[in-house]
XYZ file of C-alpha atoms in Angstrom:
183
model
C 73.403 44.901 -8.361
C 71.848 43.428 -11.481
C 73.701 41.098 -13.829
C 73.648 43.798 -16.526
C 75.216 46.328 -14.141
C 77.790 43.732 -13.073
C 78.791 43.064 -16.663
C 79.342 46.818 -17.154
C 81.257 46.929 -13.870
C 83.584 44.115 -15.029
C 85.057 46.394 -17.680
C 86.847 48.278 -14.865
C 88.007 45.179 -12.974
C 91.762 45.017 -12.389
C 93.334 42.100 -14.264
C 94.655 40.571 -11.041
C 91.214 40.268 -9.413
C 88.430 37.708 -9.781
C 84.875 38.951 -9.173
C 81.584 37.124 -8.790
C 78.016 38.361 -8.462
C 76.147 36.308 -5.873
C 72.505 37.195 -5.562
C 73.167 40.800 -6.569
C 76.221 41.225 -4.299
C 79.709 41.670 -5.794
C 82.259 39.369 -4.181
C 85.970 39.766 -4.822
C 87.512 36.327 -4.869
C 91.027 35.123 -4.228
C 93.298 34.946 -7.267
C 96.129 32.459 -7.293
C 94.713 29.502 -5.381
C 97.109 27.005 -3.859
C 98.519 24.377 -6.208
C 96.494 21.618 -4.509
C 93.287 23.380 -5.509
C 94.393 23.620 -9.121
C 95.520 19.989 -9.225
C 92.159 18.730 -7.930
C 90.340 20.822 -10.551
C 92.651 19.465 -13.265
C 92.203 15.878 -12.089
C 88.417 16.162 -12.231
C 88.162 18.027 -15.554
C 90.692 15.759 -17.269
C 88.911 12.602 -16.104
C 85.565 14.014 -17.215
C 86.792 15.047 -20.650
C 88.433 11.674 -21.292
C 85.320 9.813 -20.130
C 82.888 11.970 -22.117
C 84.943 11.608 -25.304
C 85.353 7.863 -24.824
C 81.585 7.433 -24.468
C 80.674 9.898 -27.215
C 78.814 12.040 -24.660
C 77.822 15.590 -25.545
C 78.703 16.707 -22.000
C 81.745 18.950 -21.470
C 83.517 20.214 -18.348
C 84.468 23.863 -17.912
C 86.915 25.067 -15.278
C 87.302 28.175 -13.126
C 87.472 30.960 -15.723
C 84.158 30.310 -17.489
C 81.186 32.126 -15.969
C 77.898 30.639 -14.838
C 75.393 33.452 -15.364
C 71.710 33.496 -14.515
C 69.765 36.739 -14.810
C 66.787 35.773 -12.650
C 69.157 35.347 -9.693
C 71.617 38.157 -10.463
C 74.257 35.446 -10.511
C 77.659 35.492 -12.208
C 79.792 32.823 -10.565
C 83.021 31.093 -11.473
C 82.558 27.516 -10.213
C 85.715 25.451 -10.030
C 84.188 22.880 -12.407
C 80.876 22.871 -14.197
C 79.469 20.388 -16.660
C 77.024 21.195 -19.409
C 75.484 18.672 -21.771
C 74.286 19.486 -25.265
C 75.465 21.818 -27.979
C 76.948 25.174 -27.036
C 76.801 28.353 -29.067
C 80.209 28.955 -30.694
C 80.336 32.500 -29.296
C 79.287 31.600 -25.740
C 81.246 33.261 -22.963
C 79.175 31.812 -20.141
C 76.695 29.066 -19.257
C 73.295 29.315 -17.644
C 72.311 25.640 -17.469
C 74.944 23.365 -15.908
C 74.075 19.784 -14.984
C 76.897 19.537 -12.425
C 78.777 22.085 -10.337
C 81.922 21.311 -8.352
C 83.581 23.576 -5.814
C 86.954 22.771 -4.264
C 86.682 24.075 -0.720
C 89.380 25.339 1.595
C 88.870 26.484 5.162
C 88.418 30.003 3.805
C 85.833 29.164 1.123
C 83.866 26.273 2.643
C 81.279 28.476 4.356
C 80.506 30.404 1.166
C 80.438 27.210 -0.966
C 78.004 25.497 1.433
C 75.974 28.585 2.234
C 75.639 31.523 -0.105
C 76.638 29.721 -3.306
C 74.574 26.626 -2.536
C 71.471 28.715 -1.788
C 71.746 30.116 -5.335
C 72.965 27.025 -7.181
C 70.117 24.804 -5.959
C 67.646 27.144 -7.699
C 69.130 26.363 -11.137
C 66.553 24.185 -12.919
C 69.216 22.290 -14.888
C 71.443 21.391 -11.922
C 71.431 17.692 -10.963
C 74.524 17.342 -8.754
C 76.461 19.751 -6.541
C 79.837 18.449 -5.388
C 82.032 19.995 -2.704
C 85.566 18.609 -2.617
C 87.698 19.401 0.439
C 91.133 20.597 -0.602
C 93.105 19.525 2.471
C 91.616 16.120 3.305
C 89.761 13.307 1.593
C 86.197 14.521 2.028
C 83.661 14.881 -0.776
C 80.052 15.929 -0.280
C 77.520 15.317 -3.037
C 74.029 16.771 -3.170
C 71.644 15.191 -5.666
C 68.417 16.593 -7.079
C 65.512 14.240 -6.432
C 62.548 15.851 -8.154
C 62.036 19.162 -6.348
C 64.126 18.153 -3.329
C 67.856 17.874 -2.722
C 69.377 14.932 -0.888
C 72.850 15.001 0.613
C 74.829 11.769 0.501
C 77.095 10.766 3.384
C 80.513 12.408 3.076
C 82.920 10.285 1.035
C 86.166 9.867 3.013
C 87.439 6.556 1.628
C 90.047 6.991 -1.149
C 89.032 3.603 -2.582
C 85.403 4.729 -3.029
C 83.898 6.057 -6.244
C 82.526 9.526 -6.874
C 79.415 8.844 -8.987
C 77.320 11.396 -10.844
C 74.495 9.388 -12.444
C 72.842 12.313 -14.251
C 75.875 12.561 -16.544
C 76.900 8.885 -16.371
C 80.249 9.707 -14.751
C 82.241 8.000 -12.042
C 85.759 8.544 -10.778
C 87.873 6.919 -8.105
C 88.207 9.251 -5.133
C 91.944 8.492 -5.092
C 92.118 9.961 -8.616
C 90.368 13.142 -7.477
C 93.248 13.632 -5.018
C 96.029 12.199 -7.230
C 99.353 13.959 -6.555
C 97.719 16.067 -3.820
C 97.250 13.994 -0.646
C 99.109 11.037 0.760
């Protein structure tokens, strides 16, 4: 299905469903994620917003209900967190050029986040970091763009470590990612 067809199709979507278009395939996603998922997303977006404002950065985080759309890939995804830098059109209802994407992965979503979504996301020319945060344990994977290649860092499992995203000048204590969730 094309992105244009998907956008027409969305008009008939039941309010209690969340749909994505991944490489031309419609995927019905889970609505009502567990509270731990939502807390991790809130922890990350809040820390980013505070940091960006403090530094006067033009980067902004967007969470879960704001679409990432890219026509050349027939992609309409709802990443858990995405960061875009630079001015945004006042009437924008989606982004096409994120610098960072974050997915909070559960046992049920990890395969899609690491497989199907990653195979599409890595083709976005603007993307610099892809972060996969495990919901149920301290485990964060970061993939960094290095020219045309992608390098995966060792999994971060130490709560005292820092999650660093140099392309946007952001760092956050891993313990803060999981604040009020684990331990």
